[in-house]
Coordinates of C-alpha atoms and ligand atoms in Angstrom, one line a residue:
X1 CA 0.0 0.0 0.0
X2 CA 1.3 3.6 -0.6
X3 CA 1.9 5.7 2.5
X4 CA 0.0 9.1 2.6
X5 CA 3.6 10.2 4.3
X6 CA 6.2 8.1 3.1
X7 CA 8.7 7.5 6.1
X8 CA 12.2 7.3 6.4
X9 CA 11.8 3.1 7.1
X10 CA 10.2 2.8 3.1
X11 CA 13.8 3.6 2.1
X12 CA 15.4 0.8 3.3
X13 CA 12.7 -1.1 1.2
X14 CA 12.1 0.8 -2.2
X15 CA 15.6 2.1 -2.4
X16 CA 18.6 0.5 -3.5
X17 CA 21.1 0.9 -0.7
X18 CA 23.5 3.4 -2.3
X19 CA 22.8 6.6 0.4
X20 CA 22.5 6.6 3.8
X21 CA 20.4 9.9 3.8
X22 CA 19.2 11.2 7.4
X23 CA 16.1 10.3 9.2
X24 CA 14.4 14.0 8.6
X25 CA 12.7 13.9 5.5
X26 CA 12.4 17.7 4.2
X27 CA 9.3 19.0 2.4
X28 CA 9.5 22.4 2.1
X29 CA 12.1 24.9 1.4
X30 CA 12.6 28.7 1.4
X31 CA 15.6 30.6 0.9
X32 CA 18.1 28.7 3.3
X33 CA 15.5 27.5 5.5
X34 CA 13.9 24.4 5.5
X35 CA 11.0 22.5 7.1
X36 CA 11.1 18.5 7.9
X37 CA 7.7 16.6 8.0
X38 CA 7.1 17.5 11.4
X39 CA 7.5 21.0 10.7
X40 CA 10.7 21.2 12.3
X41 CA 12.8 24.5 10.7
X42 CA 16.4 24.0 9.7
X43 CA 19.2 26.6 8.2
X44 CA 20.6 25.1 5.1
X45 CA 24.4 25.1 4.9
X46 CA 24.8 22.5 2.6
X47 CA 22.2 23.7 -0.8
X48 CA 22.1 20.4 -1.9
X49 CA 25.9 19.5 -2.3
X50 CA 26.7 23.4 -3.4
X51 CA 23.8 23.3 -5.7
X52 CA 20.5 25.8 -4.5
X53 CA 22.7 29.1 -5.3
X54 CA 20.1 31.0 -4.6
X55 CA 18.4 29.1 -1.6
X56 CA 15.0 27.3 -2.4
X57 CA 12.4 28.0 -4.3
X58 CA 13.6 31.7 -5.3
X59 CA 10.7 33.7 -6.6
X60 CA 12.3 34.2 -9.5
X61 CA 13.2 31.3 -10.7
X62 CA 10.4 29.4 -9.8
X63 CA 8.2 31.7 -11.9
X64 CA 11.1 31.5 -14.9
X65 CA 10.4 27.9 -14.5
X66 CA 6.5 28.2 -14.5
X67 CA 6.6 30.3 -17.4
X68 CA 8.5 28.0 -19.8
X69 CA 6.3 25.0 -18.6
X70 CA 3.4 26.6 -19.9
X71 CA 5.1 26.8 -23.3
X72 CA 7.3 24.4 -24.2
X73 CA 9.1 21.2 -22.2
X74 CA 11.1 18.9 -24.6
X75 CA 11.8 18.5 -28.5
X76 CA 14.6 16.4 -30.0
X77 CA 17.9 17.2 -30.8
X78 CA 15.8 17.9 -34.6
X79 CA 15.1 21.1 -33.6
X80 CA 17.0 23.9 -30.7
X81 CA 15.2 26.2 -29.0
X82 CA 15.2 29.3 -27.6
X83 CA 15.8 29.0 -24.2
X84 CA 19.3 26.9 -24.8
X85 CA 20.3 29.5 -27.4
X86 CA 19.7 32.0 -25.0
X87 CA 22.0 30.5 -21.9
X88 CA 24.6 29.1 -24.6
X89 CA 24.8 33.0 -25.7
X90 CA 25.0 34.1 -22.0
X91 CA 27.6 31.4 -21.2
X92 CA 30.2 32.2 -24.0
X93 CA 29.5 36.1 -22.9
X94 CA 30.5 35.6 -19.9
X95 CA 33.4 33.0 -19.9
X96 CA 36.3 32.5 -22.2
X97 CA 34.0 30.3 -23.8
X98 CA 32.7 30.1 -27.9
X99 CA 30.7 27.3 -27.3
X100 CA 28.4 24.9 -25.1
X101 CA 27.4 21.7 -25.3
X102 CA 24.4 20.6 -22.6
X103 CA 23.6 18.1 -20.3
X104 CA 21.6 17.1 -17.5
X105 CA 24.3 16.5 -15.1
X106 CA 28.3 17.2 -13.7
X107 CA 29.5 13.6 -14.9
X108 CA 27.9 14.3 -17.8
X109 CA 29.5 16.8 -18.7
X110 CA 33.0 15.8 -18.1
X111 CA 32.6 12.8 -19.7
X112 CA 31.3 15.0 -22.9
X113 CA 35.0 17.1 -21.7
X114 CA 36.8 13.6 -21.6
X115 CA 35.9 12.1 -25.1
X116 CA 35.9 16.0 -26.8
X117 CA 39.7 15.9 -25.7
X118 CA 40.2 12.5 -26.9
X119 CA 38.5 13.4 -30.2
X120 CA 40.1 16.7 -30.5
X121 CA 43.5 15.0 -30.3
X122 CA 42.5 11.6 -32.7
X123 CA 41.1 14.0 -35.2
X124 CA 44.7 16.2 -35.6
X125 CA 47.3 13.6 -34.5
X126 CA 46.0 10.2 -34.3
X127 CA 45.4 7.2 -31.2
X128 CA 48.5 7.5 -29.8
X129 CA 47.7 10.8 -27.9
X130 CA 45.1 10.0 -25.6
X131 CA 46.2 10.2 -22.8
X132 CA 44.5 11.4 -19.7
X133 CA 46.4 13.7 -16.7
X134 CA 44.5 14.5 -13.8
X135 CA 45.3 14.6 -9.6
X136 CA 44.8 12.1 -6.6
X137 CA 41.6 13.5 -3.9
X138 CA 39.5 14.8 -7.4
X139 CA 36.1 14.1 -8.4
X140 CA 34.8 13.9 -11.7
X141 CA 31.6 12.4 -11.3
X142 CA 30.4 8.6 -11.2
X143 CA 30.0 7.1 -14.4
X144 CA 32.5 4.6 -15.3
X145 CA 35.2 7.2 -17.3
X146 CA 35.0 10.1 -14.7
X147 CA 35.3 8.0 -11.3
X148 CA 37.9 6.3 -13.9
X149 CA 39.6 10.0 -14.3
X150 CA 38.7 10.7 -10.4
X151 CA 41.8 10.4 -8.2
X152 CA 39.8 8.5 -5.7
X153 CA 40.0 4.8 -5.6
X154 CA 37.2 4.2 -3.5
X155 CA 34.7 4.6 -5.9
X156 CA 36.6 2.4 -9.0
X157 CA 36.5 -0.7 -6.6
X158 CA 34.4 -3.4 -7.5
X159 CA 33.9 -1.7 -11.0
X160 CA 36.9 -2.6 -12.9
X161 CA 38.1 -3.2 -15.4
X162 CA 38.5 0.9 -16.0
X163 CA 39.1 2.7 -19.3
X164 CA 43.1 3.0 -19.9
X165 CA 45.1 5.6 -20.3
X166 CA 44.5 7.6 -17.4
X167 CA 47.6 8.9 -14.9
X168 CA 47.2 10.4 -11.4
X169 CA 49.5 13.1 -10.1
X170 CA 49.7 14.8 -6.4
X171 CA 47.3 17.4 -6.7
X172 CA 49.5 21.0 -6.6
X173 CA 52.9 19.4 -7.1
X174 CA 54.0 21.1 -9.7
X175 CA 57.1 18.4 -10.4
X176 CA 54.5 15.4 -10.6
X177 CA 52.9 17.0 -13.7
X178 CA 56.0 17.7 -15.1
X179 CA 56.9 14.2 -15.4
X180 CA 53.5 13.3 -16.4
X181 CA 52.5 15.5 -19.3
X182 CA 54.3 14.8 -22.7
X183 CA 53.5 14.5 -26.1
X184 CA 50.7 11.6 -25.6
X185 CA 48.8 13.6 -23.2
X186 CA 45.6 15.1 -25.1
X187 CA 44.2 16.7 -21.4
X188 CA 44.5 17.2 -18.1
X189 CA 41.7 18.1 -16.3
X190 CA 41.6 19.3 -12.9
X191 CA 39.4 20.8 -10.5
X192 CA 40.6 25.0 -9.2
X193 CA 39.3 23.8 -5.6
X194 CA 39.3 20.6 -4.9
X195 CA 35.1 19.5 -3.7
X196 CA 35.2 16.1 -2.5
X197 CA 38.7 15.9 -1.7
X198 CA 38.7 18.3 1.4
X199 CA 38.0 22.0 0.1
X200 CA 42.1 22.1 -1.5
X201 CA 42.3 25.4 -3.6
X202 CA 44.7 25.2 -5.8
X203 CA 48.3 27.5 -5.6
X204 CA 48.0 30.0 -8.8
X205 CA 51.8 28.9 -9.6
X206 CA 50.2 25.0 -10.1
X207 CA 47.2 26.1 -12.8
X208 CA 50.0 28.6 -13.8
X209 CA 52.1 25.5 -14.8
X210 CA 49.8 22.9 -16.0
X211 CA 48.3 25.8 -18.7
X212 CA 52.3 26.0 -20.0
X213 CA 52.6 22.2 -20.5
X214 CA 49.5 22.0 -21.7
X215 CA 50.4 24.9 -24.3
X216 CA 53.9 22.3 -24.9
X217 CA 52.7 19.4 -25.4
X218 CA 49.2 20.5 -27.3
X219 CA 47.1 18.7 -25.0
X220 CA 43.5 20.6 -23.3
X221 CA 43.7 22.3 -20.3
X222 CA 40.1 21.0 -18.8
X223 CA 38.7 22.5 -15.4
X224 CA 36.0 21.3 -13.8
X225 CA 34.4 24.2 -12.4
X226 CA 31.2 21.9 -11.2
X227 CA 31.3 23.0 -7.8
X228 CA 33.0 26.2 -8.0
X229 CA 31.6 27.5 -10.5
X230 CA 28.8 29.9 -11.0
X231 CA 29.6 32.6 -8.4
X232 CA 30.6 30.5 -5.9
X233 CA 34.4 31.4 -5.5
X234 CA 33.3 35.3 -5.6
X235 CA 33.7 35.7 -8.9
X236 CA 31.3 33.8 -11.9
X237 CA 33.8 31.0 -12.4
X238 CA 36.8 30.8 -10.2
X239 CA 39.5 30.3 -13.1
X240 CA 38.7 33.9 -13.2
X241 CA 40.1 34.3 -10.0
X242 CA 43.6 32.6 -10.4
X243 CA 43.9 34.6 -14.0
X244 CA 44.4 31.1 -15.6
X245 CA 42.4 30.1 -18.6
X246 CA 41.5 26.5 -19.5
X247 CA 40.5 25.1 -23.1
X248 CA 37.5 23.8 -22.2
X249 CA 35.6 24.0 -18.8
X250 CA 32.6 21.8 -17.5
X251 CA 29.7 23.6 -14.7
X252 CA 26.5 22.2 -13.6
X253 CA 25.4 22.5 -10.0
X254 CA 24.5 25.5 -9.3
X255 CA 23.9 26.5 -13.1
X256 CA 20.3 25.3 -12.6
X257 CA 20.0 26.3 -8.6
X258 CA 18.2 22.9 -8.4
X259 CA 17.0 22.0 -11.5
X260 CA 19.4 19.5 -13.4
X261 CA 21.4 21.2 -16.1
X262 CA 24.9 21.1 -17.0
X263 CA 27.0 22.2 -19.6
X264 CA 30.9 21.7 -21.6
X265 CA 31.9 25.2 -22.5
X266 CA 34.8 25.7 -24.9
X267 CA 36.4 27.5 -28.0
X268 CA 35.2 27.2 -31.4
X269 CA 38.6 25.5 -32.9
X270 CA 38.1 22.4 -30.0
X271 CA 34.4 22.1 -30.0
X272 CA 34.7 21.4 -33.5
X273 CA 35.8 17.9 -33.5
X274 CA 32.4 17.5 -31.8
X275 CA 31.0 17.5 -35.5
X276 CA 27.2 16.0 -36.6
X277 CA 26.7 12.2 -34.9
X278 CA 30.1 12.2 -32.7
X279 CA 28.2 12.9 -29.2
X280 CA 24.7 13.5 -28.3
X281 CA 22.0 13.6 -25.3
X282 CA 18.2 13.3 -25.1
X283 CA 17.2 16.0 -22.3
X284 CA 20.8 18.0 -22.6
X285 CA 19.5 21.6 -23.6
X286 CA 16.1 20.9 -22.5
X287 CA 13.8 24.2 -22.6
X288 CA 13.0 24.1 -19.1
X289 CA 16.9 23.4 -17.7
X290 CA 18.0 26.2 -20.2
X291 CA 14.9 28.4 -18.8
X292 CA 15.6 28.0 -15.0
X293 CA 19.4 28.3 -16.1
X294 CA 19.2 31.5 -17.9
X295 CA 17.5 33.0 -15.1
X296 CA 20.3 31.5 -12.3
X297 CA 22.9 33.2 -14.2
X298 CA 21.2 36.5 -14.6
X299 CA 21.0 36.5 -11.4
X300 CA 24.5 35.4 -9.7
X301 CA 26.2 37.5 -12.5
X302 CA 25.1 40.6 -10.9
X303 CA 27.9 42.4 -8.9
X304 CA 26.0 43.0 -5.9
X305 CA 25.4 39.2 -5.9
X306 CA 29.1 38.1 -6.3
X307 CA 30.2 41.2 -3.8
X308 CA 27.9 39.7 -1.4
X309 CA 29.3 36.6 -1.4
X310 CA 32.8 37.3 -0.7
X311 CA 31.2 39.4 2.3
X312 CA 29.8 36.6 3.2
X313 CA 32.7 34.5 2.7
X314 CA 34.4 36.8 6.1
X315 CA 31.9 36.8 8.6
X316 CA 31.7 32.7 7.8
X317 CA 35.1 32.7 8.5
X318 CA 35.2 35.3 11.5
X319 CA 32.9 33.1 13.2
X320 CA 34.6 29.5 12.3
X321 CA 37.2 31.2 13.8
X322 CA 35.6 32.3 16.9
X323 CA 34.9 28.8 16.8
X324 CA 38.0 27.5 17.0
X325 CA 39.3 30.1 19.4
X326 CA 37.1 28.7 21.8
X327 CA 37.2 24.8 20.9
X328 CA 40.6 24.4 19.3
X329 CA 38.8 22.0 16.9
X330 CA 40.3 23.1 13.3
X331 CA 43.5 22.8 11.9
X332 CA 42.5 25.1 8.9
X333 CA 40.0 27.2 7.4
X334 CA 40.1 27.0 3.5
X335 CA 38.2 27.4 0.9
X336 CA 37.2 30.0 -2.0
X337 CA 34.2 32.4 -1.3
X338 CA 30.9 30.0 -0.4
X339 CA 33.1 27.1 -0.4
X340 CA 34.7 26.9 3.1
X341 CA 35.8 23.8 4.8
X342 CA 37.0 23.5 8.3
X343 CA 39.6 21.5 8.7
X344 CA 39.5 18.8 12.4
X345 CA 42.6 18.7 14.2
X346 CA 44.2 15.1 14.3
X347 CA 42.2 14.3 17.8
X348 CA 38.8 14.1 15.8
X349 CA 40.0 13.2 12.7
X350 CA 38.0 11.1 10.3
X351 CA 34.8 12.0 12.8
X352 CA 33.4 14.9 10.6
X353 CA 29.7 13.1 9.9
X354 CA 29.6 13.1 13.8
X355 CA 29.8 16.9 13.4
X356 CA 27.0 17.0 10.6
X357 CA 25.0 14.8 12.6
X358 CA 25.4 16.9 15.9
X359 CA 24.8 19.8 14.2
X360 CA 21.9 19.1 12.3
X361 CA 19.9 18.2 16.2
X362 CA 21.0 21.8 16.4
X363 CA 19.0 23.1 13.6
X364 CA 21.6 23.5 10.7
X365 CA 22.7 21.2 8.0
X366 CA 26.3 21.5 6.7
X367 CA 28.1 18.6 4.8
X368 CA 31.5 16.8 5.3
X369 CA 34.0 17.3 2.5
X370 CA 35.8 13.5 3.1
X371 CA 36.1 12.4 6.8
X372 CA 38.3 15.5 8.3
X373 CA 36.5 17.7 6.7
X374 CA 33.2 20.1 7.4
X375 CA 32.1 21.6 4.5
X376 CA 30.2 24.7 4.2
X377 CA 28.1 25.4 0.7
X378 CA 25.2 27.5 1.2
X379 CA 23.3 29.9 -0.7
X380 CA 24.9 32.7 -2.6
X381 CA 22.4 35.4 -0.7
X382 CA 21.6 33.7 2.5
X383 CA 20.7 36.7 4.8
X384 CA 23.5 37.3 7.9
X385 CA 21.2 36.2 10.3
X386 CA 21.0 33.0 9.3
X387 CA 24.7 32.9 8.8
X388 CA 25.0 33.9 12.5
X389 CA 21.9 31.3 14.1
X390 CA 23.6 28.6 12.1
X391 CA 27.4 29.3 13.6
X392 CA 25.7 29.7 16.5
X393 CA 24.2 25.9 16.2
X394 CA 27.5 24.7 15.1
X395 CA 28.9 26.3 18.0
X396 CA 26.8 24.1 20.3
X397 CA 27.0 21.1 18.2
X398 CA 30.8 21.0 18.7
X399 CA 30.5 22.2 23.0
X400 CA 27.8 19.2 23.1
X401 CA 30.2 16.9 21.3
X402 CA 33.4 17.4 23.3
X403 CA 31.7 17.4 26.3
X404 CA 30.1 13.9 25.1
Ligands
PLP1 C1 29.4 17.1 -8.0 C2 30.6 17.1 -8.9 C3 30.6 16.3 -10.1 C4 29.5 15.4 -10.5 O1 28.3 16.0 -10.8 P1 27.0 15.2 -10.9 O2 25.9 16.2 -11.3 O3 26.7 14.5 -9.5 O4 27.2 14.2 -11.9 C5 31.8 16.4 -10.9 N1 32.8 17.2 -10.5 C6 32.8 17.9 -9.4 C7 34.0 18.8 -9.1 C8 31.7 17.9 -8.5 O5 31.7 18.6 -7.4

């Protein structure tokens, strides 16, 4: 029989077993503040994994999105349509970009990045340069190439055997990619903050060197600007803010604030060896994605928007601070405008869910960024009062948990 309120227990029934989501099921949203089933109020920290940019259910978007559903949902890849012309327009405006291809998702479109480079480099050389550069602690994504191009084994186990040709480096060890670009390498691809892997910005003199060998050796310099992209570093994209350009650049997350869009944005010269029949997508470019998208970026792109979030960005890390003058509980503070993680001293390493959990009984969600790691991703315009209720909760989280 179907529930009227479905419960946390019909999970463990209906669902494979791939999450382990909590035991509050949310149904409501608005701006970063969300109600569970009981009516129980939260302060969102984590947007969905760095995703609901502008919190949930912004006015604006949601009418955007009302608006195009009223005219037009889907057509095959017969026919474009306004909507993705529009946001493909916007994106190369705005980016170093020339053109987009769409998807529905981040893995989607890296692996669209992936086989563009290999395609770029068959098409002018031949097999032989194929190869594949990227860093240990990245994500990429979970189909089979991109956890294959990930630099985190955990998620290739069990799935082998992987696609070849694929070579992991330290992440920001200049020397490592050194010795592991050459003349076979058609791309490396690299993230300008490491997500997953702990919050790790990359050191300008690192993207400074992997854009010169790529330059030498003729391969694509590929970020993947997933999660930092799209105002959340402070500026639109956060190559932007290390000066460094890459050849092609992949961004989903918060490009739809919720809605699933994502796109592979690069020049002209590369994105032509993407020519008639090579790649494709059903829902990529979708009216409604490229609707809700157009109106994301509009949005974000505005300076008071991005100069709001590096203002943001400081009293965040004011109060971690605070924090940790009180608690001695982080080792460091990192992270690129609306992308912070906190750092656990040694003592509580590989405990950082126990934080999220704690923290969450204390009315605030925030994520973990790997097990030493609390991440912080919330909405581009949450209002400082919510910043300061939500350190406040993780403030008691953490003096209930040490007390424990
Ligand atoms: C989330 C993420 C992806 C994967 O995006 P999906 O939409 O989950 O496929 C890829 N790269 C980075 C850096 C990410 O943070």
């Amino acid at each position: 029989m179907t529930q009227e309120h479905p419960d946390r227990a019909l999970y463990e029934q209906v669902m494979v077993p791939s999450y382990a989501p909590s035991n509050i099921i949310p149904v409501r949203g608005e701006g970063s503040r969300l109600w569970d089933q009981q009516g129980q109020e939260y302060i969102d920290l984590a947007g969905g994994i760095a995703v609901n940019a502008l919190g949930h259910c912004h006015p604006e978007l949601v009418s955007a999105l009302k608006s195009q559903a009223d005219n037009l949902w889907h057509l095959s890849n017969g026919f474009t349509n306004e909507p993705a012309l529009r946001l493909a327009q916007k994106l190369c405006e705005m980016t170093f970009a020339e053109q987009v291809f769409f998807t529905n998702s981040g893995a989607e479109a890296n692996e669209a990045a992936l086989k563009l480079a290999r395609r770029h480099a068959w098409d002018r050389v031949g097999e032989g340069k194929h190869e594949i550069v990227s860093a240990f602690g990245s994500f990429h994504g979970r189909t089979l190439f991109t956890v294959s191009v990930g630099g985190q084994d955990k998620y290739l186990d069990g799935f082998r055997p992987a696609p070849g040709g694929i070579t992991h480096v330290p992440y920001n060890d200049i020397a490592a990619l050194e010795a592991a670009v050459n003349e076979h390498t058609c791309a490396v691809m690299l993230e300008p903050v490491q997500g997953e892997g702990g919050i790790r910005p990359a050191d300008r003199a690192y993207l400074q060197a992997a854009r010169k060998l790529c330059d030498q050796y003729d391969a694509l310099l590929v970020f993947d600007e997933i999660q930092t992209g799209v105002g959340r570093s402070g500026m639109l994209y956060s190559y932007m803010t290390y000066d460094v350009v890459p050849d092609v650049m992949t961004t989903a997350k918060a490009l739809g604030c919720g809605f699933p869009i994502g796109a592979m944005l690069t020049t002209k010269s590369i994105g032509a060896s993407l020519a008639v029949g090579t790649h494709g997508s059903t829902f990529g470019g979708n009216p409604l994605a490229c609707a809700v998208g157009l109106k994301a970026l509009d949005i974000i792109s505005r300076p008071d928007v991005l100069d709001g979030v590096n203002a943001r960005h400081a009293r965040f890390v004011q109060h971690l601070e605070e924090i940790n003058a009180r608690h001695r509980i982080f080792s460091e503070i990192r992270g690129q405008g609306l992308l912070i993680g906190a750092e656990l001293v040694e003592d509580w390493r590989g405990k950082a869910k126990e934080f999220v959990t704690a923290t969450l009984e204390e009315g605030a969600m925030i994520l973990v960024a790997g097990p030493d790691v609390l991440r912080f991703a919330p909405s581009l315009i949450i209002p400082e009062k919510d910043i300061d209720a939500s350190m406040q909760a993780l403030d008691r989280a953490i003096s209930k948990r040490l007390n424990a």
